[in-house]
Coordinates of C-alpha atoms and ligand atoms in Angstrom, one line a residue:
Chain A
X1 CA -20.9 -6.8 -11.0
X2 CA -19.4 -7.2 -14.5
X3 CA -16.0 -6.0 -15.4
X4 CA -14.8 -4.7 -18.8
X5 CA -11.2 -5.5 -17.9
X6 CA -10.1 -9.1 -18.3
X7 CA -8.2 -9.1 -15.0
X8 CA -9.1 -12.5 -13.9
X9 CA -7.8 -14.2 -17.0
X10 CA -4.5 -12.6 -16.5
X11 CA -1.4 -14.9 -15.9
X12 CA 0.4 -12.0 -14.4
X13 CA -2.2 -11.2 -11.9
X14 CA -2.4 -14.7 -10.6
X15 CA 0.9 -14.1 -8.8
X16 CA -0.7 -11.6 -6.5
X17 CA -2.9 -14.0 -4.4
X18 CA -0.1 -16.4 -4.1
X19 CA 2.2 -13.6 -2.9
X20 CA -0.3 -12.2 -0.5
X21 CA -0.9 -15.8 0.8
X22 CA 2.8 -16.5 1.5
X23 CA 3.1 -13.0 3.2
X24 CA 0.0 -13.4 5.3
X25 CA 1.1 -16.9 6.2
X26 CA 4.6 -15.7 7.5
X27 CA 3.0 -12.7 9.3
X28 CA 0.2 -14.8 11.1
X29 CA 3.0 -17.2 12.2
X30 CA 5.2 -14.4 13.6
X31 CA 2.4 -12.3 15.1
X32 CA 0.8 -15.4 16.8
X33 CA 4.3 -16.2 18.0
X34 CA 4.5 -12.7 19.5
X35 CA 1.1 -12.7 21.0
X36 CA 1.5 -16.1 22.6
X37 CA 4.9 -15.1 24.1
X38 CA 3.4 -12.0 25.4
X39 CA 0.5 -13.9 27.2
X40 CA 3.3 -16.1 28.8
X41 CA 5.3 -13.1 29.8
X42 CA 2.1 -11.5 31.2
X43 CA 1.6 -14.4 33.6
X44 CA 5.2 -14.6 34.6
X45 CA 5.3 -10.8 35.2
X46 CA 2.4 -11.3 37.5
X47 CA 4.3 -14.0 39.3
X48 CA 7.5 -11.9 39.6
X49 CA 6.3 -8.5 40.1
X50 CA 4.0 -9.5 43.1
X51 CA 6.2 -10.8 45.8
X52 CA 9.5 -12.1 46.4
X53 CA 10.9 -14.1 49.4
X54 CA 14.4 -13.4 50.9
X55 CA 16.3 -16.0 52.7
X56 CA 18.7 -15.0 55.5
X57 CA 21.2 -17.6 56.6
X58 CA 21.5 -18.2 60.3
X59 CA 24.6 -17.1 62.0
X60 CA 26.9 -20.0 62.9
X61 CA 26.5 -21.5 66.3
X62 CA 23.7 -22.2 68.6
X63 CA 22.2 -20.5 71.5
X64 CA 21.0 -17.0 72.4
X65 CA 24.0 -15.3 71.0
X66 CA 23.8 -16.9 67.5
X67 CA 20.1 -16.1 67.5
X68 CA 20.9 -12.4 68.4
X69 CA 23.4 -12.4 65.5
X70 CA 20.9 -13.7 63.1
X71 CA 18.2 -11.3 64.3
X72 CA 20.7 -8.5 63.6
X73 CA 21.1 -9.8 60.1
X74 CA 17.3 -9.9 59.4
X75 CA 17.2 -6.4 60.8
X76 CA 19.9 -5.3 58.4
X77 CA 18.2 -7.0 55.5
X78 CA 14.9 -5.4 56.4
X79 CA 16.5 -2.0 56.5
X80 CA 18.3 -2.6 53.1
X81 CA 15.1 -3.9 51.6
X82 CA 12.9 -1.1 52.9
X83 CA 15.2 1.4 51.6
X84 CA 15.0 -0.1 48.1
X85 CA 12.9 2.1 45.8
X86 CA 11.1 -1.0 44.3
X87 CA 10.1 -2.4 47.6
X88 CA 6.7 -1.7 48.9
X89 CA 7.1 -3.5 52.1
X90 CA 9.3 -6.2 53.7
X91 CA 8.3 -8.2 56.7
X92 CA 10.3 -10.9 58.4
X93 CA 8.3 -14.1 59.1
X94 CA 8.0 -14.5 62.9
X95 CA 8.9 -17.7 64.7
X96 CA 5.4 -19.1 64.8
X97 CA 5.2 -18.8 60.9
X98 CA 8.7 -20.3 60.3
X99 CA 7.7 -23.2 62.6
X100 CA 4.5 -23.7 60.7
X101 CA 6.5 -24.0 57.6
X102 CA 8.9 -26.6 58.7
X103 CA 6.6 -28.5 61.0
X104 CA 5.6 -30.9 58.3
X105 CA 9.1 -32.1 58.0
X106 CA 10.7 -31.6 61.4
X107 CA 7.9 -31.8 63.7
X108 CA 7.0 -29.5 66.6
X109 CA 9.1 -28.5 69.5
X110 CA 11.6 -26.2 70.6
X111 CA 13.7 -26.9 67.4
X112 CA 14.2 -23.5 66.4
X113 CA 16.5 -23.0 69.4
X114 CA 18.4 -26.0 68.5
X115 CA 18.7 -25.7 64.8
X116 CA 20.4 -22.8 62.8
X117 CA 17.2 -22.1 61.0
X118 CA 17.3 -19.7 58.1
X119 CA 14.9 -16.7 58.3
X120 CA 12.5 -15.7 55.5
X121 CA 11.5 -12.2 54.6
X122 CA 8.2 -11.5 52.6
X123 CA 8.8 -8.7 50.2
X124 CA 6.1 -7.0 48.4
X125 CA 7.2 -5.0 45.4
X126 CA 5.8 -1.9 44.1
X127 CA 3.3 -2.3 41.3
X128 CA 4.8 -1.7 37.9
X129 CA 8.1 -2.9 38.8
X130 CA 10.1 -4.2 35.8
X131 CA 11.3 -7.5 34.9
X132 CA 14.9 -6.8 36.3
X133 CA 13.6 -5.6 39.7
X134 CA 14.3 -9.0 41.1
X135 CA 17.9 -9.1 40.3
X136 CA 18.3 -5.4 41.3
X137 CA 16.8 -6.2 44.8
X138 CA 19.0 -9.2 45.0
X139 CA 22.0 -7.3 44.4
X140 CA 21.1 -4.6 47.0
X141 CA 20.3 -7.4 49.6
X142 CA 23.7 -9.4 49.0
X143 CA 25.5 -6.1 49.6
X144 CA 23.8 -5.4 52.7
X145 CA 23.8 -8.8 54.4
X146 CA 26.2 -11.6 53.9
X147 CA 24.5 -14.8 53.3
X148 CA 21.2 -13.3 52.2
X149 CA 19.6 -14.5 48.9
X150 CA 16.5 -14.1 47.0
X151 CA 14.3 -17.0 46.1
X152 CA 16.3 -18.5 43.3
X153 CA 13.2 -19.8 41.2
X154 CA 11.9 -16.3 41.0
X155 CA 15.3 -14.9 40.1
X156 CA 15.6 -17.3 37.4
X157 CA 12.0 -16.5 36.2
X158 CA 12.9 -12.8 36.0
X159 CA 16.0 -13.6 33.9
X160 CA 14.0 -15.9 31.5
X161 CA 11.4 -13.1 31.4
X162 CA 14.1 -10.7 30.2
X163 CA 14.9 -13.3 27.5
X164 CA 11.3 -13.6 26.7
X165 CA 10.9 -9.9 26.4
X166 CA 13.8 -9.8 23.9
X167 CA 12.3 -12.7 21.8
X168 CA 8.8 -10.8 21.9
X169 CA 10.5 -7.9 20.5
X170 CA 12.1 -9.8 17.9
X171 CA 8.9 -11.5 16.7
X172 CA 7.3 -8.0 16.5
X173 CA 10.3 -7.0 14.6
X174 CA 9.6 -9.9 12.2
X175 CA 6.0 -9.1 12.0
X176 CA 7.0 -5.5 11.0
X177 CA 9.5 -6.6 8.4
X178 CA 6.9 -9.0 6.9
X179 CA 4.3 -6.3 6.8
X180 CA 6.7 -3.9 5.0
X181 CA 7.6 -6.7 2.6
X182 CA 4.1 -7.5 2.0
X183 CA 3.3 -4.0 1.3
X184 CA 6.0 -3.6 -1.2
X185 CA 5.3 -7.0 -2.9
X186 CA 1.5 -6.2 -3.2
X187 CA 2.4 -2.8 -4.6
X188 CA 4.8 -4.3 -7.0
X189 CA 2.6 -7.2 -8.2
X190 CA -0.4 -4.9 -8.5
X191 CA 1.6 -2.6 -10.8
X192 CA 3.0 -5.3 -12.8
X193 CA -0.5 -6.5 -13.4
X194 CA -1.8 -3.1 -14.4
X195 CA 1.1 -2.5 -17.0
X196 CA -0.3 -5.5 -18.9
X197 CA -3.7 -3.7 -19.1
X198 CA -2.4 -0.2 -20.0
X199 CA -4.0 -0.6 -23.5
X200 CA -7.2 -1.4 -22.0
X201 CA -7.0 1.5 -19.6
X202 CA -6.1 3.8 -22.5
X203 CA -9.1 2.8 -24.6
X204 CA -11.5 3.1 -21.6
X205 CA -10.1 6.4 -21.0
X206 CA -10.4 7.5 -24.8
X207 CA -14.0 6.3 -24.7
X208 CA -14.8 8.6 -21.9
X209 CA -14.7 6.5 -18.9
X210 CA -14.6 8.4 -15.6
X211 CA -11.3 7.7 -13.7
X212 CA -13.4 6.3 -10.9
X213 CA -15.0 3.8 -13.2
X214 CA -11.8 2.3 -14.3
X215 CA -10.1 2.4 -11.0
X216 CA -13.1 0.6 -9.3
X217 CA -12.8 -2.3 -11.6
X218 CA -9.1 -2.8 -10.7
X219 CA -9.6 -2.1 -7.1
X220 CA -12.5 -4.6 -6.9
X221 CA -10.5 -7.3 -8.8
X222 CA -7.5 -6.7 -6.4
X223 CA -9.7 -6.9 -3.3
X224 CA -11.0 -10.3 -4.6
X225 CA -7.6 -11.5 -5.2
X226 CA -6.2 -10.2 -1.9
X227 CA -8.9 -11.8 0.0
X228 CA -8.3 -15.2 -1.9
X229 CA -4.7 -15.0 -1.1
X230 CA -4.9 -13.6 2.5
X231 CA -7.4 -16.1 3.7
X232 CA -5.7 -19.1 2.0
X233 CA -2.4 -18.1 3.8
X234 CA -4.3 -17.6 6.9
X235 CA -6.0 -21.1 6.6
X236 CA -2.5 -22.6 5.9
X237 CA -1.0 -20.9 9.1
X238 CA -3.8 -22.7 11.2
X239 CA -2.5 -26.2 11.3
X240 CA 0.9 -25.1 11.9
X241 CA -0.4 -23.0 14.8
X242 CA -2.3 -26.0 16.1
X243 CA 0.9 -28.1 15.8
X244 CA 3.0 -25.7 17.7
X245 CA 0.3 -25.3 20.4
X246 CA 0.2 -29.3 20.6
X247 CA 3.9 -29.4 21.0
X248 CA 3.9 -26.7 23.8
X249 CA 1.2 -28.5 25.6
X250 CA 3.4 -31.8 25.6
X251 CA 6.2 -30.0 27.5
X252 CA 3.6 -28.5 30.0
X253 CA 4.5 -29.5 33.4
X254 CA 5.1 -26.2 35.2
X255 CA 8.1 -25.5 33.1
X256 CA 6.4 -23.6 30.3
X257 CA 2.9 -22.0 31.3
X258 CA 0.2 -22.8 29.0
X259 CA 0.7 -21.4 25.6
X260 CA -2.7 -19.9 24.1
X261 CA -4.2 -17.1 22.2
X262 CA -7.1 -15.1 23.5
X263 CA -10.1 -14.1 21.4
X264 CA -8.5 -10.5 21.2
X265 CA -5.4 -12.2 19.9
X266 CA -7.4 -13.9 17.3
X267 CA -9.1 -10.8 16.1
X268 CA -5.7 -9.2 15.5
X269 CA -4.6 -12.4 13.4
X270 CA -7.7 -12.3 11.2
X271 CA -7.1 -8.6 10.6
X272 CA -3.9 -9.6 8.9
X273 CA -5.3 -11.2 5.8
X274 CA -8.2 -8.6 5.7
X275 CA -5.5 -5.9 6.1
X276 CA -3.5 -7.3 3.1
X277 CA -6.6 -7.5 1.0
X278 CA -7.4 -4.0 1.8
X279 CA -3.8 -2.9 1.0
X280 CA -3.9 -4.5 -2.4
X281 CA -7.2 -2.9 -3.2
X282 CA -5.7 0.5 -2.1
X283 CA -2.6 -0.1 -4.0
X284 CA -4.5 -1.0 -7.2
X285 CA -6.8 2.2 -7.0
X286 CA -3.9 4.5 -6.3
X287 CA -1.8 3.0 -9.2
X288 CA -4.6 3.2 -11.7
X289 CA -5.5 6.8 -10.7
X290 CA -1.9 7.7 -11.0
X291 CA -1.5 6.1 -14.5
X292 CA -4.9 7.8 -15.5
X293 CA -3.7 11.1 -14.3
X294 CA -0.6 11.0 -16.6
X295 CA -2.7 10.3 -19.6
X296 CA -3.7 13.4 -21.7
Chain B
X1 CA -32.8 1.7 -41.5
X2 CA -33.9 4.7 -39.4
X3 CA -34.7 2.2 -36.7
X4 CA -31.3 0.9 -36.5
X5 CA -30.2 4.4 -35.4
X6 CA -32.6 4.7 -32.5
X7 CA -30.3 2.3 -30.6
X8 CA -28.6 4.6 -28.2
X9 CA -30.7 5.1 -25.2
X10 CA -31.6 8.5 -24.3
X11 CA -29.6 8.4 -21.0
X12 CA -26.6 7.6 -22.9
X13 CA -26.6 10.6 -25.0
X14 CA -25.5 14.1 -24.0
X15 CA -27.9 17.1 -24.3
X16 CA -28.3 17.8 -27.9
X17 CA -27.2 20.9 -29.5
X18 CA -29.9 23.6 -29.1
X19 CA -31.9 24.2 -32.5
X20 CA -30.4 27.1 -34.5
X21 CA -26.9 26.4 -33.2
X22 CA -26.1 24.6 -36.3
X23 CA -23.4 26.8 -37.3
X24 CA -21.3 26.5 -34.0
X25 CA -18.0 25.0 -34.6
X26 CA -17.6 21.5 -33.1
X27 CA -13.8 21.6 -33.9
X28 CA -11.9 24.7 -34.4
X29 CA -8.0 24.8 -34.9
X30 CA -6.3 28.1 -34.8
X31 CA -2.8 28.3 -35.8
X32 CA -2.0 25.0 -34.3
X33 CA 1.3 23.4 -34.2
X34 CA 2.2 19.9 -33.0
X35 CA 5.5 18.4 -32.1
X36 CA 5.9 14.9 -30.6
X37 CA 8.5 14.4 -28.0
X38 CA 11.0 13.6 -30.5
X39 CA 11.3 15.0 -34.1
X40 CA 10.4 18.2 -36.0
X41 CA 6.8 19.7 -35.8
X42 CA 4.4 17.6 -37.8
X43 CA 2.5 20.8 -38.9
X44 CA 2.3 24.3 -37.7
X45 CA 0.0 27.2 -38.1
X46 CA -3.0 24.8 -38.9
X47 CA -6.4 26.5 -38.8
X48 CA -9.7 25.0 -39.8
X49 CA -13.2 24.7 -38.6
X50 CA -15.6 21.9 -38.6
X51 CA -19.0 23.4 -38.3
X52 CA -21.7 21.4 -36.4
X53 CA -23.4 19.0 -38.9
X54 CA -20.8 19.1 -41.5
X55 CA -19.1 16.1 -43.1
X56 CA -15.2 16.3 -44.2
X57 CA -12.6 14.0 -45.4
X58 CA -9.1 14.4 -44.5
X59 CA -6.6 13.3 -47.0
X60 CA -2.9 13.3 -47.4
X61 CA -0.1 10.8 -47.9
X62 CA 1.2 8.4 -45.5
X63 CA 2.9 10.4 -42.6
X64 CA 1.3 13.7 -43.6
X65 CA -0.4 13.9 -40.2
X66 CA -3.8 12.7 -40.5
X67 CA -3.7 10.6 -37.4
X68 CA -2.2 13.4 -35.6
X69 CA -4.9 15.9 -36.5
X70 CA -7.5 13.2 -35.2
X71 CA -5.5 12.7 -32.1
X72 CA -5.8 16.4 -31.4
X73 CA -9.5 16.1 -31.9
X74 CA -10.2 13.1 -29.7
X75 CA -8.2 14.6 -26.9
X76 CA -5.1 12.2 -27.0
X77 CA -2.7 14.9 -28.1
X78 CA -2.5 18.5 -26.9
X79 CA -1.4 21.2 -29.3
X80 CA 2.1 22.4 -28.6
X81 CA 1.2 25.7 -30.2
X82 CA -2.1 27.2 -31.0
X83 CA -5.7 26.7 -29.9
X84 CA -7.8 23.6 -30.3
X85 CA -11.4 23.9 -29.3
X86 CA -13.8 21.0 -29.0
X87 CA -17.5 21.7 -28.5
X88 CA -16.4 25.4 -27.6
X89 CA -13.9 24.2 -25.0
X90 CA -10.3 25.0 -25.2
X91 CA -8.7 21.4 -24.9
X92 CA -5.5 22.8 -23.3
X93 CA -7.4 24.5 -20.5
X94 CA -10.6 22.5 -20.0
X95 CA -10.7 21.0 -16.4
X96 CA -9.6 17.3 -16.2
X97 CA -13.2 16.3 -14.8
X98 CA -14.8 17.7 -17.9
X99 CA -12.8 15.7 -20.3
X100 CA -14.7 12.3 -20.0
X101 CA -17.9 14.1 -20.8
X102 CA -16.4 15.6 -23.9
X103 CA -15.0 12.3 -25.0
X104 CA -18.4 10.6 -24.7
X105 CA -19.6 13.0 -27.2
X106 CA -17.2 11.4 -29.7
X107 CA -17.1 8.5 -31.7
X108 CA -13.6 7.3 -32.7
X109 CA -12.5 4.6 -35.2
X110 CA -8.9 4.3 -34.4
X111 CA -6.6 3.3 -37.3
X112 CA -5.3 0.5 -35.4
X113 CA -8.9 -0.4 -34.0
X114 CA -7.8 -0.6 -30.4
X115 CA -10.3 -3.3 -29.7
X116 CA -9.8 -5.1 -26.3
X117 CA -8.5 -8.5 -26.9
X118 CA -10.1 -10.3 -24.1
X119 CA -13.6 -9.0 -24.8
X120 CA -16.0 -10.4 -27.2
X121 CA -17.0 -8.2 -30.4
X122 CA -20.2 -7.6 -28.5
X123 CA -18.5 -6.5 -25.3
X124 CA -16.2 -4.3 -27.2
X125 CA -19.1 -2.6 -28.9
X126 CA -20.9 -2.4 -25.7
X127 CA -18.2 -0.6 -24.0
X128 CA -19.3 3.1 -24.6
X129 CA -22.7 2.3 -23.4
X130 CA -21.4 0.7 -20.4
X131 CA -19.0 3.5 -19.6
X132 CA -21.9 5.9 -20.0
X133 CA -24.1 3.8 -17.6
X134 CA -26.8 2.6 -20.0
X135 CA -28.9 -0.2 -18.5
X136 CA -27.8 -3.9 -19.5
X137 CA -31.1 -4.9 -21.2
X138 CA -30.7 -1.8 -23.4
X139 CA -27.3 -2.8 -24.2
X140 CA -28.1 -6.5 -25.1
X141 CA -30.9 -5.1 -27.4
X142 CA -29.0 -2.5 -29.4
X143 CA -25.5 -4.1 -29.5
X144 CA -26.4 -7.2 -31.6
X145 CA -28.7 -5.0 -33.8
X146 CA -25.8 -2.8 -34.9
X147 CA -23.4 -5.7 -35.3
X148 CA -25.8 -7.5 -37.5
X149 CA -26.2 -4.4 -39.5
X150 CA -22.4 -4.3 -40.1
X151 CA -22.6 -7.9 -41.0
X152 CA -21.3 -9.5 -38.0
X153 CA -24.4 -11.1 -36.7
X154 CA -22.5 -14.4 -36.6
X155 CA -19.4 -13.1 -34.7
X156 CA -21.2 -11.6 -31.6
X157 CA -19.1 -13.7 -29.3
X158 CA -15.9 -13.8 -31.2
X159 CA -12.7 -12.2 -29.8
X160 CA -10.9 -9.8 -32.1
X161 CA -7.9 -12.0 -32.5
X162 CA -10.2 -14.4 -34.4
X163 CA -11.6 -11.9 -36.6
X164 CA -10.2 -10.7 -40.0
X165 CA -9.0 -7.2 -40.5
X166 CA -12.0 -6.0 -42.0
X167 CA -14.2 -7.6 -39.5
X168 CA -12.2 -6.0 -36.7
X169 CA -12.6 -2.6 -38.6
X170 CA -16.3 -3.2 -38.5
X171 CA -16.3 -3.9 -34.8
X172 CA -14.3 -0.7 -34.3
X173 CA -16.7 1.3 -36.3
X174 CA -19.8 -0.2 -34.6
X175 CA -18.1 0.8 -31.2
X176 CA -17.6 4.4 -32.6
X177 CA -21.1 5.0 -33.6
X178 CA -23.1 2.9 -31.0
X179 CA -23.5 6.0 -28.7
X180 CA -24.7 8.3 -31.7
X181 CA -21.9 10.5 -31.2
X182 CA -21.9 14.4 -31.8
X183 CA -18.6 14.1 -33.4
X184 CA -17.5 11.1 -35.5
X185 CA -13.8 10.7 -36.1
X186 CA -12.7 7.8 -38.3
X187 CA -9.1 7.1 -39.3
X188 CA -8.9 5.2 -42.4
X189 CA -12.2 3.4 -41.7
X190 CA -12.5 1.6 -44.9
X191 CA -8.7 0.5 -45.3
X192 CA -9.3 -3.2 -44.9
X193 CA -12.9 -3.8 -46.5
X194 CA -13.9 -4.3 -50.0
X195 CA -15.6 -1.7 -51.9
X196 CA -19.1 -3.0 -51.3
X197 CA -18.6 -2.8 -47.6
X198 CA -16.7 0.4 -47.9
X199 CA -19.7 2.1 -49.5
X200 CA -22.0 0.6 -46.9
X201 CA -20.1 1.9 -44.1
X202 CA -19.7 5.4 -45.7
X203 CA -23.5 5.4 -46.1
X204 CA -23.7 4.5 -42.4
X205 CA -21.6 7.8 -41.7
X206 CA -23.8 9.8 -44.0
X207 CA -26.8 8.6 -42.2
X208 CA -25.4 9.5 -38.9
X209 CA -24.4 12.9 -40.4
X210 CA -28.0 13.4 -41.5
X211 CA -29.2 12.9 -37.9
X212 CA -26.8 15.6 -36.8
X213 CA -23.4 14.0 -36.2
X214 CA -20.3 16.0 -37.3
X215 CA -18.2 13.6 -39.4
X216 CA -14.3 13.7 -40.1
X217 CA -12.8 10.8 -42.0
X218 CA -9.3 10.4 -42.6
X219 CA -8.4 8.3 -45.8
X220 CA -6.2 7.6 -48.6
X221 CA -8.9 6.5 -50.8
X222 CA -9.3 9.2 -53.4
X223 CA -12.0 7.2 -55.1
X224 CA -14.1 7.3 -52.1
X225 CA -13.7 11.1 -51.6
X226 CA -14.7 11.6 -55.2
X227 CA -17.7 9.5 -54.8
X228 CA -19.1 11.2 -51.9
X229 CA -19.6 15.0 -52.5
X230 CA -18.0 16.3 -49.3
X231 CA -15.4 18.9 -48.8
X232 CA -12.0 17.6 -48.3
X233 CA -9.2 18.9 -46.1
X234 CA -5.9 18.0 -47.9
X235 CA -2.7 17.7 -45.7
X236 CA 0.4 18.4 -47.6
X237 CA 3.9 18.9 -46.2
X238 CA 2.4 20.3 -43.0
X239 CA -0.2 22.7 -44.8
X240 CA -3.8 22.3 -45.0
X241 CA -6.0 23.1 -47.9
X242 CA -9.7 22.8 -48.2
X243 CA -11.1 21.5 -51.3
X244 CA -14.8 21.9 -52.0
X245 CA -16.4 19.0 -53.7
X246 CA -16.5 18.9 -57.4
X247 CA -19.8 20.2 -59.1
X248 CA -22.5 18.1 -57.8
X249 CA -22.4 14.5 -58.9
X250 CA -25.7 12.7 -59.5
X251 CA -24.6 10.2 -56.9
X252 CA -27.6 7.7 -57.1
X253 CA -27.6 8.2 -61.0
X254 CA -26.5 5.7 -63.4
X255 CA -22.8 4.9 -63.5
X256 CA -21.0 2.8 -66.1
X257 CA -19.4 0.3 -63.7
X258 CA -21.8 -0.5 -61.2
X259 CA -19.8 -2.0 -58.4
X260 CA -19.7 1.0 -56.1
X261 CA -23.4 1.9 -55.9
X262 CA -24.2 -1.4 -54.4
X263 CA -24.4 0.1 -50.9
X264 CA -27.1 2.3 -51.9
X265 CA -29.4 -0.6 -52.8
X266 CA -30.1 -1.8 -49.4
X267 CA -31.3 1.6 -48.3
X268 CA -35.1 1.9 -47.8
Ligands
ATP301 N1 3.8 8.7 -31.3 C1 4.7 9.5 -32.1 N2 5.9 10.0 -31.8 C2 6.7 10.6 -32.6 N3 6.4 10.8 -34.0 C3 5.2 10.4 -34.4 C4 4.2 9.7 -33.5 N4 3.2 9.5 -34.2 C5 3.5 10.0 -35.4 N5 4.5 10.5 -35.5 C6 5.1 11.2 -36.7 O1 4.2 12.3 -37.1 C7 4.1 12.4 -38.4 C8 2.5 12.2 -38.7 O2 2.0 10.9 -38.4 P1 0.6 10.5 -38.5 O3 0.5 9.3 -37.8 O4 -0.2 11.6 -38.0 O5 0.5 10.4 -40.1 P2 -0.6 9.9 -41.1 O6 -1.1 10.8 -42.0 O7 -1.8 9.3 -40.1 O8 0.0 8.6 -41.8 P3 -0.8 7.2 -42.3 O9 -1.6 7.5 -43.5 O10 0.4 6.4 -42.8 O11 -1.6 6.8 -41.2 C9 4.9 11.3 -39.0 O12 6.1 11.7 -39.6 C10 5.2 10.3 -37.9 O13 6.5 10.0 -38.0
MG302 MG1 -2.6 7.5 -39.7

């Protein structure tokens, strides 16, 4: 469709796609960071919130007396754990299971009687337990039973998760800030572009153009510009994302879970440039209608 | 010549005045006063009527308020006092959505032309048709015809900035008349052209007038006013007087110094 308004030849207006591009670039990076982090956290959350293992040190000494003392500790630990609101169930591994666990290293036999074997307790947490549940359980356990500890790896993971969640919030905050800045920048640039065309708007108005006829042309132009800038920024962000993904894959080795984005995540990311384009279109329309409504 | 004026497509025009409504006022000022944001009242208690199909000149010294009167007529200004009606609508009270329809019945030649710099002469003239939704093929047929008639056949694609003052003025006039307006308002439309072209343009306005367009032309050019026997609204210190044309002049008749009648010669 043709346009009476020479918008595309306007130097002023050329700033808009660049601006939208930069903003979308930043927003895509921040948003994909937030999304990828959330995926990692999800996996960790599944690991951590499912089960925990508590380890009870054996009482010093050998023989039946020491064994009985250790049993008492296990009983105390079980009591403390079962009384904890986040724990669904706690079960001490019996001798057979413990033996099976150490067999590969120590060999079969009446060893348990001879060695001060620590005892293990399988803890199942209630669904929906938060990231700090593990440390909370650990505190309760340590208070009830001296020498009891929670599986260190999982505890560490849960702390890392706290950090991760904080980082995720931070990334979301960045997306939000970039979003607001983009909105303001687009509104401002669109307005600046329109000021240059005020004489044209005036003439069209005096010639009897409907407000919608004028607003439509500006909106269409702003949409094209916004799409150009938005998709450009999106395309520029892709190699950066690929690079970060490659770096993350390099350190893979169990330390960091595979970093990746799901198709749903990609849909969200694609929505960013489209949203920016839609936003500039809407801004142009609203601004023009506002300008026109103030003309006699 | 008549063919030149069949240019506006039927769909571009608004319903014609019903027959027998010839004496309805197209423009009516009743005790109108106007004051800009700053400064004193430009005029007050101004009353006049432009009956449908009439042809008036509007004269007055520089700063007398001619452009202001026209601005009130083409809805760019609203009276601060009194009543202005356009095609029977009180302009101060007409609903906003009606205004574009009223404006499309107008053809305006602005004193400063107000051409759109980035558009070619052709696209500038086509604007009122496009705004009114006239199909493109009709536009491409009619616009060059009219531009050729005002002597700009070789400048269809020229940008206004590359045209001379008089050429710009002719583009502005073409844009004002392309739609066969019901009311033509021209602010100093012959200020930048030589007498021959001025006559030709005035005849163009008369031709439109014969087809039913009400015409109001603001001008300094007393000679022009005398040459064409039309009533003249004279603005003087905020007061308006209507001067009827002097006893009928034999316009096409022989005149000692020929120059000015040239325009008449290319009429059929
Ligand atoms: N936008 C404006 N703001 C304030 N005052 C204005 C404005 N436009 C015109 N005026 C004042 O209104 C008065 C009438 O101006 P107007 O333009 O109507 O005169 P004019 O008869 O068209 O003059 P000219 O023949 O020079 O075009 C002048 O005194 C002018 O200073
Ligand atoms: Mg003037």
